[in-house]
Amino acid sequence: MGCPGPKKDDLNFKEVTLAEIDTTEVTDTSLLAAKNVSGYAAKYWGRVMKHCMQSLLLKKKDADYLGPSNTLGLGTITDENLDITYRLVDGNTFSDAELNKIIKLGASTLCQFEISSDIDIEAIMNTKLSIKSDDDLSLGLGTAIKNRRKVNFNVESWQKDELIAGELRDALADESNPKKKAFKEDLLKEGRIIMTRLIRVKGFSADIELKNDIPAELKAKLSSEVIANLGNADATVKVSVVNNKTIRLKSTDDFFIYGKFVKAEKL
């Protein structure tokens, strides 16, 4: 008789509801999840979701509002405070062939959604704008934004990325691999959750029309490329001047708004 193959400890993945995600100690102020579902940002992005994303490819139940951020990635093992990253689904643990099966990147889907509002850009993004290298410029920009008459928000496209739980389960069946064994152990620890779906916003911009002319000193500083950080969200926007009364913010990279977490259980 031949030797038996490696033992397969099957995993079951169970969706985690927003009520189970405790964000009271989250340091990234944009990741407010269940604590901010009725705020300005949630309402605005809810309109984007309905207009752009709620299609045959995506139903509202498929993703929860998490707030604009870039701090977590698809396949991130974190805790129920969304506070600590324990493991990533990356080449440190999985082969390229496995990653191609585990991670399914969606196609970028065009969606022109524009809306004018007097809502503060910082309220929409759930965070403060800051230029780390220049406190005076941060202060001047913040003061100018508060002097807004209206803001024209624009979303160009979105993308749905998924982690295929069955493929991850198959890859983790090989317990002879110490890195995969450690990954599985972390995944199964009490209180751990893993992100399995991300809805990315691509090409976001905001034109902020001010009540008065942009101060000369601020306008001069914004004449060259200025990059502002969105709080602790690990995302940035380029700040520029459109005319004497308008400042434009344009995202320099993608950021996610909606996502889904699951927790793993051993069968």
PDB file of C-alpha atoms in Angstrom:
ATOM      1  CA  MET A   1       0.000   0.000   0.000  1.00  0.00           C
ATOM      2  CA  GLY A   2       1.225   3.476  -0.813  1.00  0.00           C
ATOM      3  CA  CYS A   3       1.773   6.171   1.771  1.00  0.00           C
ATOM      4  CA  PRO A   4      -1.217   8.451   2.368  1.00  0.00           C
ATOM      5  CA  GLY A   5      -0.964  11.951   0.967  1.00  0.00           C
ATOM      6  CA  PRO A   6      -0.747  15.053   3.163  1.00  0.00           C
ATOM      7  CA  LYS A   7      -3.708  15.591   5.453  1.00  0.00           C
ATOM      8  CA  LYS A   8      -6.213  18.187   4.275  1.00  0.00           C
ATOM      9  CA  ASP A   9      -7.670  20.341   7.033  1.00  0.00           C
ATOM     10  CA  ASP A  10     -10.518  21.976   5.155  1.00  0.00           C
ATOM     11  CA  LEU A  11     -11.329  25.566   6.009  1.00  0.00           C
ATOM     12  CA  ASN A  12     -14.727  27.186   6.026  1.00  0.00           C
ATOM     13  CA  PHE A  13     -15.014  30.919   5.379  1.00  0.00           C
ATOM     14  CA  LYS A  14     -17.816  32.836   7.070  1.00  0.00           C
ATOM     15  CA  GLU A  15     -18.754  36.436   6.228  1.00  0.00           C
ATOM     16  CA  VAL A  16     -18.184  39.017   8.946  1.00  0.00           C
ATOM     17  CA  THR A  17     -20.876  41.659   9.349  1.00  0.00           C
ATOM     18  CA  LEU A  18     -20.128  45.301  10.022  1.00  0.00           C
ATOM     19  CA  ALA A  19     -21.572  44.906  13.499  1.00  0.00           C
ATOM     20  CA  GLU A  20     -18.713  42.498  14.274  1.00  0.00           C
ATOM     21  CA  ILE A  21     -16.044  44.989  13.193  1.00  0.00           C
ATOM     22  CA  ASP A  22     -15.116  47.185  16.149  1.00  0.00           C
ATOM     23  CA  THR A  23     -13.542  50.406  14.896  1.00  0.00           C
ATOM     24  CA  THR A  24     -13.389  52.209  18.244  1.00  0.00           C
ATOM     25  CA  GLU A  25      -9.603  51.943  18.345  1.00  0.00           C
ATOM     26  CA  VAL A  26      -8.834  52.304  14.628  1.00  0.00           C
ATOM     27  CA  THR A  27      -6.026  54.797  14.070  1.00  0.00           C
ATOM     28  CA  ASP A  28      -6.875  55.359  10.389  1.00  0.00           C
ATOM     29  CA  THR A  29      -9.678  57.907  10.690  1.00  0.00           C
ATOM     30  CA  SER A  30     -11.006  57.035   7.225  1.00  0.00           C
ATOM     31  CA  LEU A  31     -11.746  53.439   8.280  1.00  0.00           C
ATOM     32  CA  LEU A  32     -14.877  54.144  10.299  1.00  0.00           C
ATOM     33  CA  ALA A  33     -17.057  51.355   8.913  1.00  0.00           C
ATOM     34  CA  ALA A  34     -20.149  50.682  11.033  1.00  0.00           C
ATOM     35  CA  LYS A  35     -19.510  53.721  13.198  1.00  0.00           C
ATOM     36  CA  ASN A  36     -20.044  56.134  10.297  1.00  0.00           C
ATOM     37  CA  VAL A  37     -22.714  54.586   8.088  1.00  0.00           C
ATOM     38  CA  SER A  38     -24.966  57.646   8.428  1.00  0.00           C
ATOM     39  CA  GLY A  39     -22.297  60.322   7.848  1.00  0.00           C
ATOM     40  CA  TYR A  40     -21.774  62.599   4.833  1.00  0.00           C
ATOM     41  CA  ALA A  41     -19.122  60.335   3.345  1.00  0.00           C
ATOM     42  CA  ALA A  42     -21.242  57.190   3.567  1.00  0.00           C
ATOM     43  CA  LYS A  43     -24.168  58.962   1.893  1.00  0.00           C
ATOM     44  CA  TYR A  44     -22.030  60.354  -0.924  1.00  0.00           C
ATOM     45  CA  TRP A  45     -20.271  57.071  -1.663  1.00  0.00           C
ATOM     46  CA  GLY A  46     -23.623  55.319  -1.376  1.00  0.00           C
ATOM     47  CA  ARG A  47     -24.794  57.434  -4.308  1.00  0.00           C
ATOM     48  CA  VAL A  48     -21.658  56.492  -6.245  1.00  0.00           C
ATOM     49  CA  MET A  49     -22.306  52.824  -5.404  1.00  0.00           C
ATOM     50  CA  LYS A  50     -25.893  53.030  -6.643  1.00  0.00           C
ATOM     51  CA  HIS A  51     -24.970  54.885  -9.841  1.00  0.00           C
ATOM     52  CA  CYS A  52     -21.726  53.137 -10.790  1.00  0.00           C
ATOM     53  CA  MET A  53     -21.366  49.829  -9.027  1.00  0.00           C
ATOM     54  CA  GLN A  54     -24.777  48.377  -8.273  1.00  0.00           C
ATOM     55  CA  SER A  55     -25.060  46.351 -11.447  1.00  0.00           C
ATOM     56  CA  LEU A  56     -25.119  42.716 -12.524  1.00  0.00           C
ATOM     57  CA  LEU A  57     -21.448  42.590 -11.490  1.00  0.00           C
ATOM     58  CA  LEU A  58     -22.047  43.823  -7.969  1.00  0.00           C
ATOM     59  CA  LYS A  59     -24.946  43.884  -5.554  1.00  0.00           C
ATOM     60  CA  LYS A  60     -25.015  46.078  -2.459  1.00  0.00           C
ATOM     61  CA  LYS A  61     -24.910  43.024  -0.196  1.00  0.00           C
ATOM     62  CA  ASP A  62     -21.582  42.019  -1.788  1.00  0.00           C
ATOM     63  CA  ALA A  63     -19.669  44.831  -0.086  1.00  0.00           C
ATOM     64  CA  ASP A  64     -19.800  47.021   3.023  1.00  0.00           C
ATOM     65  CA  TYR A  65     -18.913  50.693   3.261  1.00  0.00           C
ATOM     66  CA  LEU A  66     -15.490  50.967   4.888  1.00  0.00           C
ATOM     67  CA  GLY A  67     -14.502  54.550   4.121  1.00  0.00           C
ATOM     68  CA  PRO A  68     -11.863  55.836   1.654  1.00  0.00           C
ATOM     69  CA  SER A  69      -8.507  54.232   2.419  1.00  0.00           C
ATOM     70  CA  ASN A  70      -5.472  52.404   1.108  1.00  0.00           C
ATOM     71  CA  THR A  71      -4.225  50.917   4.368  1.00  0.00           C
ATOM     72  CA  LEU A  72      -5.546  47.376   3.838  1.00  0.00           C
ATOM     73  CA  GLY A  73      -5.188  45.145   0.808  1.00  0.00           C
ATOM     74  CA  LEU A  74      -6.955  42.183  -0.690  1.00  0.00           C
ATOM     75  CA  GLY A  75      -5.980  39.110   1.321  1.00  0.00           C
ATOM     76  CA  THR A  76      -4.864  41.097   4.375  1.00  0.00           C
ATOM     77  CA  ILE A  77      -5.264  39.186   7.637  1.00  0.00           C
ATOM     78  CA  THR A  78      -6.163  41.749  10.274  1.00  0.00           C
ATOM     79  CA  ASP A  79      -8.007  41.899  13.594  1.00  0.00           C
ATOM     80  CA  GLU A  80     -11.597  42.913  14.221  1.00  0.00           C
ATOM     81  CA  ASN A  81     -10.419  46.462  14.980  1.00  0.00           C
ATOM     82  CA  LEU A  82      -8.885  46.663  11.461  1.00  0.00           C
ATOM     83  CA  ASP A  83      -5.857  47.799  13.410  1.00  0.00           C
ATOM     84  CA  ILE A  84      -3.010  45.298  12.840  1.00  0.00           C
ATOM     85  CA  THR A  85      -1.832  43.527   9.686  1.00  0.00           C
ATOM     86  CA  TYR A  86      -0.675  39.981  10.450  1.00  0.00           C
ATOM     87  CA  ARG A  87      -0.268  38.432   7.001  1.00  0.00           C
ATOM     88  CA  LEU A  88      -0.563  39.291   3.312  1.00  0.00           C
ATOM     89  CA  VAL A  89      -1.432  37.085   0.359  1.00  0.00           C
ATOM     90  CA  ASP A  90       1.801  37.716  -1.532  1.00  0.00           C
ATOM     91  CA  GLY A  91       4.887  36.102  -3.041  1.00  0.00           C
ATOM     92  CA  ASN A  92       6.454  35.612   0.371  1.00  0.00           C
ATOM     93  CA  THR A  93       4.104  32.671   1.004  1.00  0.00           C
ATOM     94  CA  PHE A  94       2.541  31.738  -2.339  1.00  0.00           C
ATOM     95  CA  SER A  95       3.939  31.022  -5.803  1.00  0.00           C
ATOM     96  CA  ASP A  96       3.059  33.210  -8.786  1.00  0.00           C
ATOM     97  CA  ALA A  97       0.863  30.421 -10.161  1.00  0.00           C
ATOM     98  CA  GLU A  98      -1.023  30.213  -6.849  1.00  0.00           C
ATOM     99  CA  LEU A  99      -1.423  33.984  -6.631  1.00  0.00           C
ATOM    100  CA  ASN A 100      -2.902  34.071 -10.133  1.00  0.00           C
ATOM    101  CA  LYS A 101      -5.576  31.633  -8.951  1.00  0.00           C
ATOM    102  CA  ILE A 102      -6.174  33.187  -5.523  1.00  0.00           C
ATOM    103  CA  ILE A 103      -6.410  36.853  -6.559  1.00  0.00           C
ATOM    104  CA  LYS A 104      -8.922  37.866  -9.225  1.00  0.00           C
ATOM    105  CA  LEU A 105      -8.464  41.463 -10.338  1.00  0.00           C
ATOM    106  CA  GLY A 106     -11.508  42.960 -12.002  1.00  0.00           C
ATOM    107  CA  ALA A 107     -11.563  45.079 -15.126  1.00  0.00           C
ATOM    108  CA  SER A 108     -11.650  48.836 -14.705  1.00  0.00           C
ATOM    109  CA  THR A 109     -15.210  49.940 -15.427  1.00  0.00           C
ATOM    110  CA  LEU A 110     -15.856  53.472 -16.656  1.00  0.00           C
ATOM    111  CA  CYS A 111     -18.412  55.511 -14.747  1.00  0.00           C
ATOM    112  CA  GLN A 112     -18.751  59.255 -15.061  1.00  0.00           C
ATOM    113  CA  PHE A 113     -20.428  60.355 -11.832  1.00  0.00           C
ATOM    114  CA  GLU A 114     -20.331  64.043 -11.051  1.00  0.00           C
ATOM    115  CA  ILE A 115     -22.141  65.960  -8.343  1.00  0.00           C
ATOM    116  CA  SER A 116     -21.913  69.497  -6.994  1.00  0.00           C
ATOM    117  CA  SER A 117     -22.274  70.098  -3.287  1.00  0.00           C
ATOM    118  CA  ASP A 118     -21.241  72.459  -0.514  1.00  0.00           C
ATOM    119  CA  ILE A 119     -19.981  69.504   1.529  1.00  0.00           C
ATOM    120  CA  ASP A 120     -16.365  69.771   2.660  1.00  0.00           C
ATOM    121  CA  ILE A 121     -13.918  67.539   0.762  1.00  0.00           C
ATOM    122  CA  GLU A 122     -12.521  66.402   4.112  1.00  0.00           C
ATOM    123  CA  ALA A 123     -15.990  65.203   5.131  1.00  0.00           C
ATOM    124  CA  ILE A 124     -16.337  63.221   1.895  1.00  0.00           C
ATOM    125  CA  MET A 125     -12.947  61.589   2.389  1.00  0.00           C
ATOM    126  CA  ASN A 126     -13.430  61.008   6.156  1.00  0.00           C
ATOM    127  CA  THR A 127     -10.046  62.526   6.832  1.00  0.00           C
ATOM    128  CA  LYS A 128      -7.892  65.655   6.971  1.00  0.00           C
ATOM    129  CA  LEU A 129      -5.711  66.842   4.108  1.00  0.00           C
ATOM    130  CA  SER A 130      -2.108  67.513   5.033  1.00  0.00           C
ATOM    131  CA  ILE A 131       1.173  68.372   3.331  1.00  0.00           C
ATOM    132  CA  LYS A 132       3.722  66.733   5.581  1.00  0.00           C
ATOM    133  CA  SER A 133       6.666  68.790   4.360  1.00  0.00           C
ATOM    134  CA  ASP A 134       4.991  72.192   4.842  1.00  0.00           C
ATOM    135  CA  ASP A 135       2.781  72.905   7.864  1.00  0.00           C
ATOM    136  CA  ASP A 136       2.088  76.472   6.717  1.00  0.00           C
ATOM    137  CA  LEU A 137       0.877  75.221   3.329  1.00  0.00           C
ATOM    138  CA  SER A 138      -1.344  72.649   5.080  1.00  0.00           C
ATOM    139  CA  LEU A 139      -2.860  75.402   7.206  1.00  0.00           C
ATOM    140  CA  GLY A 140      -3.345  77.740   4.231  1.00  0.00           C
ATOM    141  CA  LEU A 141      -4.959  75.017   2.139  1.00  0.00           C
ATOM    142  CA  GLY A 142      -7.255  74.018   4.988  1.00  0.00           C
ATOM    143  CA  THR A 143      -8.338  77.640   5.511  1.00  0.00           C
ATOM    144  CA  ALA A 144      -9.028  78.081   1.785  1.00  0.00           C
ATOM    145  CA  ILE A 145     -11.103  74.897   1.617  1.00  0.00           C
ATOM    146  CA  LYS A 146     -13.282  76.119   4.486  1.00  0.00           C
ATOM    147  CA  ASN A 147     -13.969  79.215   2.346  1.00  0.00           C
ATOM    148  CA  ARG A 148     -15.620  77.074  -0.348  1.00  0.00           C
ATOM    149  CA  ARG A 149     -18.736  78.067  -2.279  1.00  0.00           C
ATOM    150  CA  LYS A 150     -19.265  74.624  -3.768  1.00  0.00           C
ATOM    151  CA  VAL A 151     -17.327  71.486  -4.663  1.00  0.00           C
ATOM    152  CA  ASN A 152     -17.637  69.540  -7.909  1.00  0.00           C
ATOM    153  CA  PHE A 153     -16.839  65.882  -7.156  1.00  0.00           C
ATOM    154  CA  ASN A 154     -16.083  63.489 -10.016  1.00  0.00           C
ATOM    155  CA  VAL A 155     -15.506  59.710 -10.139  1.00  0.00           C
ATOM    156  CA  GLU A 156     -14.219  58.311 -13.452  1.00  0.00           C
ATOM    157  CA  SER A 157     -14.185  54.537 -12.912  1.00  0.00           C
ATOM    158  CA  TRP A 158     -14.250  51.695 -10.393  1.00  0.00           C
ATOM    159  CA  GLN A 159     -12.897  48.167 -10.099  1.00  0.00           C
ATOM    160  CA  LYS A 160     -13.978  45.071  -8.163  1.00  0.00           C
ATOM    161  CA  ASP A 161     -11.155  42.778  -6.949  1.00  0.00           C
ATOM    162  CA  GLU A 162     -11.744  39.450  -5.209  1.00  0.00           C
ATOM    163  CA  LEU A 163      -9.912  36.747  -3.317  1.00  0.00           C
ATOM    164  CA  ILE A 164     -11.067  33.253  -4.332  1.00  0.00           C
ATOM    165  CA  ALA A 165     -11.514  31.480  -0.993  1.00  0.00           C
ATOM    166  CA  GLY A 166     -11.492  27.978  -2.487  1.00  0.00           C
ATOM    167  CA  GLU A 167      -8.153  28.564  -4.200  1.00  0.00           C
ATOM    168  CA  LEU A 168      -6.693  29.926  -0.961  1.00  0.00           C
ATOM    169  CA  ARG A 169      -7.968  26.852   0.879  1.00  0.00           C
ATOM    170  CA  ASP A 170      -6.349  24.549  -1.702  1.00  0.00           C
ATOM    171  CA  ALA A 171      -3.028  26.391  -1.497  1.00  0.00           C
ATOM    172  CA  LEU A 172      -3.021  26.168   2.314  1.00  0.00           C
ATOM    173  CA  ALA A 173      -3.617  22.398   2.250  1.00  0.00           C
ATOM    174  CA  ASP A 174       0.153  21.881   1.899  1.00  0.00           C
ATOM    175  CA  GLU A 175       1.174  21.925   5.565  1.00  0.00           C
ATOM    176  CA  SER A 176       4.681  20.689   4.731  1.00  0.00           C
ATOM    177  CA  ASN A 177       5.405  24.288   3.715  1.00  0.00           C
ATOM    178  CA  PRO A 178       6.261  26.186   6.943  1.00  0.00           C
ATOM    179  CA  LYS A 179       5.192  29.574   5.543  1.00  0.00           C
ATOM    180  CA  LYS A 180       1.799  28.274   4.508  1.00  0.00           C
ATOM    181  CA  LYS A 181       1.400  26.515   7.844  1.00  0.00           C
ATOM    182  CA  ALA A 182       2.147  29.784   9.676  1.00  0.00           C
ATOM    183  CA  PHE A 183      -0.273  31.666   7.399  1.00  0.00           C
ATOM    184  CA  LYS A 184      -3.042  29.175   8.186  1.00  0.00           C
ATOM    185  CA  GLU A 185      -2.323  29.358  11.918  1.00  0.00           C
ATOM    186  CA  ASP A 186      -2.612  33.146  11.869  1.00  0.00           C
ATOM    187  CA  LEU A 187      -5.778  32.951   9.773  1.00  0.00           C
ATOM    188  CA  LEU A 188      -7.456  30.633  12.285  1.00  0.00           C
ATOM    189  CA  LYS A 189      -6.598  32.575  15.451  1.00  0.00           C
ATOM    190  CA  GLU A 190      -9.470  34.030  17.443  1.00  0.00           C
ATOM    191  CA  GLY A 191     -10.485  37.496  16.300  1.00  0.00           C
ATOM    192  CA  ARG A 192      -8.701  37.343  12.921  1.00  0.00           C
ATOM    193  CA  ILE A 193     -10.463  38.306   9.698  1.00  0.00           C
ATOM    194  CA  ILE A 194      -9.300  38.431   6.072  1.00  0.00           C
ATOM    195  CA  MET A 195     -10.340  40.858   3.338  1.00  0.00           C
ATOM    196  CA  THR A 196     -11.817  38.972   0.380  1.00  0.00           C
ATOM    197  CA  ARG A 197     -13.337  41.758  -1.710  1.00  0.00           C
ATOM    198  CA  LEU A 198     -12.346  45.328  -2.551  1.00  0.00           C
ATOM    199  CA  ILE A 199     -14.183  47.975  -4.539  1.00  0.00           C
ATOM    200  CA  ARG A 200     -11.622  50.451  -5.833  1.00  0.00           C
ATOM    201  CA  VAL A 201     -12.347  53.986  -6.973  1.00  0.00           C
ATOM    202  CA  LYS A 202     -10.125  55.164  -9.806  1.00  0.00           C
ATOM    203  CA  GLY A 203      -9.740  58.683 -11.121  1.00  0.00           C
ATOM    204  CA  PHE A 204     -11.378  60.676  -8.322  1.00  0.00           C
ATOM    205  CA  SER A 205     -11.154  64.477  -8.410  1.00  0.00           C
ATOM    206  CA  ALA A 206     -12.714  67.490  -6.716  1.00  0.00           C
ATOM    207  CA  ASP A 207     -12.811  71.092  -7.940  1.00  0.00           C
ATOM    208  CA  ILE A 208     -13.258  73.392  -4.942  1.00  0.00           C
ATOM    209  CA  GLU A 209     -14.755  76.750  -5.925  1.00  0.00           C
ATOM    210  CA  LEU A 210     -14.008  79.401  -3.293  1.00  0.00           C
ATOM    211  CA  LYS A 211     -16.064  82.434  -2.288  1.00  0.00           C
ATOM    212  CA  ASN A 212     -13.011  84.688  -2.610  1.00  0.00           C
ATOM    213  CA  ASP A 213      -9.824  84.666  -4.678  1.00  0.00           C
ATOM    214  CA  ILE A 214      -7.097  82.247  -3.637  1.00  0.00           C
ATOM    215  CA  PRO A 215      -4.572  84.165  -1.484  1.00  0.00           C
ATOM    216  CA  ALA A 216      -1.493  85.129  -3.523  1.00  0.00           C
ATOM    217  CA  GLU A 217       0.945  83.279  -1.240  1.00  0.00           C
ATOM    218  CA  LEU A 218      -1.089  80.067  -1.382  1.00  0.00           C
ATOM    219  CA  LYS A 219      -1.521  80.368  -5.154  1.00  0.00           C
ATOM    220  CA  ALA A 220       2.240  80.747  -5.595  1.00  0.00           C
ATOM    221  CA  LYS A 221       2.942  77.646  -3.528  1.00  0.00           C
ATOM    222  CA  LEU A 222       0.405  75.629  -5.503  1.00  0.00           C
ATOM    223  CA  SER A 223       1.891  76.720  -8.844  1.00  0.00           C
ATOM    224  CA  SER A 224       4.287  73.741  -8.705  1.00  0.00           C
ATOM    225  CA  GLU A 225       3.179  70.151  -8.078  1.00  0.00           C
ATOM    226  CA  VAL A 226       1.990  69.664  -4.501  1.00  0.00           C
ATOM    227  CA  ILE A 227       0.989  66.263  -3.092  1.00  0.00           C
ATOM    228  CA  ALA A 228      -1.319  66.122  -0.084  1.00  0.00           C
ATOM    229  CA  ASN A 229      -1.864  63.129   2.168  1.00  0.00           C
ATOM    230  CA  LEU A 230      -5.346  61.958   3.068  1.00  0.00           C
ATOM    231  CA  GLY A 231      -4.845  61.603   6.800  1.00  0.00           C
ATOM    232  CA  ASN A 232      -3.583  58.153   7.756  1.00  0.00           C
ATOM    233  CA  ALA A 233      -5.243  56.523   4.755  1.00  0.00           C
ATOM    234  CA  ASP A 234      -1.999  55.903   2.815  1.00  0.00           C
ATOM    235  CA  ALA A 235      -3.543  57.686  -0.185  1.00  0.00           C
ATOM    236  CA  THR A 236      -2.607  61.015  -1.745  1.00  0.00           C
ATOM    237  CA  VAL A 237      -4.025  63.704  -4.031  1.00  0.00           C
ATOM    238  CA  LYS A 238      -2.331  66.200  -6.313  1.00  0.00           C
ATOM    239  CA  VAL A 239      -3.301  69.799  -5.476  1.00  0.00           C
ATOM    240  CA  SER A 240      -3.326  72.425  -8.227  1.00  0.00           C
ATOM    241  CA  VAL A 241      -4.871  75.779  -9.167  1.00  0.00           C
ATOM    242  CA  VAL A 242      -7.520  75.866 -11.928  1.00  0.00           C
ATOM    243  CA  ASN A 243      -8.241  79.604 -11.806  1.00  0.00           C
ATOM    244  CA  ASN A 244      -8.287  82.462  -9.277  1.00  0.00           C
ATOM    245  CA  LYS A 245     -11.133  80.911  -7.307  1.00  0.00           C
ATOM    246  CA  THR A 246     -10.777  77.150  -7.904  1.00  0.00           C
ATOM    247  CA  ILE A 247      -8.455  74.554  -6.374  1.00  0.00           C
ATOM    248  CA  ARG A 248      -8.382  71.042  -7.849  1.00  0.00           C
ATOM    249  CA  LEU A 249      -7.631  67.834  -5.970  1.00  0.00           C
ATOM    250  CA  LYS A 250      -6.980  64.744  -8.089  1.00  0.00           C
ATOM    251  CA  SER A 251      -6.202  61.279  -6.735  1.00  0.00           C
ATOM    252  CA  THR A 252      -2.720  60.019  -7.569  1.00  0.00           C
ATOM    253  CA  ASP A 253      -3.631  56.373  -6.999  1.00  0.00           C
ATOM    254  CA  ASP A 254      -6.597  54.071  -6.455  1.00  0.00           C
ATOM    255  CA  PHE A 255      -8.280  53.811  -3.078  1.00  0.00           C
ATOM    256  CA  PHE A 256     -10.990  51.494  -1.820  1.00  0.00           C
ATOM    257  CA  ILE A 257     -14.392  52.464  -0.486  1.00  0.00           C
ATOM    258  CA  TYR A 258     -16.233  49.164  -0.061  1.00  0.00           C
ATOM    259  CA  GLY A 259     -15.047  45.716   0.903  1.00  0.00           C
ATOM    260  CA  LYS A 260     -15.926  42.433   2.539  1.00  0.00           C
ATOM    261  CA  PHE A 261     -14.244  40.474   5.317  1.00  0.00           C
ATOM    262  CA  VAL A 262     -14.586  36.837   6.262  1.00  0.00           C
ATOM    263  CA  LYS A 263     -13.255  34.744   9.112  1.00  0.00           C
ATOM    264  CA  ALA A 264     -11.865  31.245   8.729  1.00  0.00           C
ATOM    265  CA  GLU A 265     -12.993  28.210  10.691  1.00  0.00           C
ATOM    266  CA  LYS A 266     -11.470  24.720  10.675  1.00  0.00           C
ATOM    267  CA  LEU A 267     -13.926  21.961   9.780  1.00  0.00           C
TER     268      LEU A 267
END
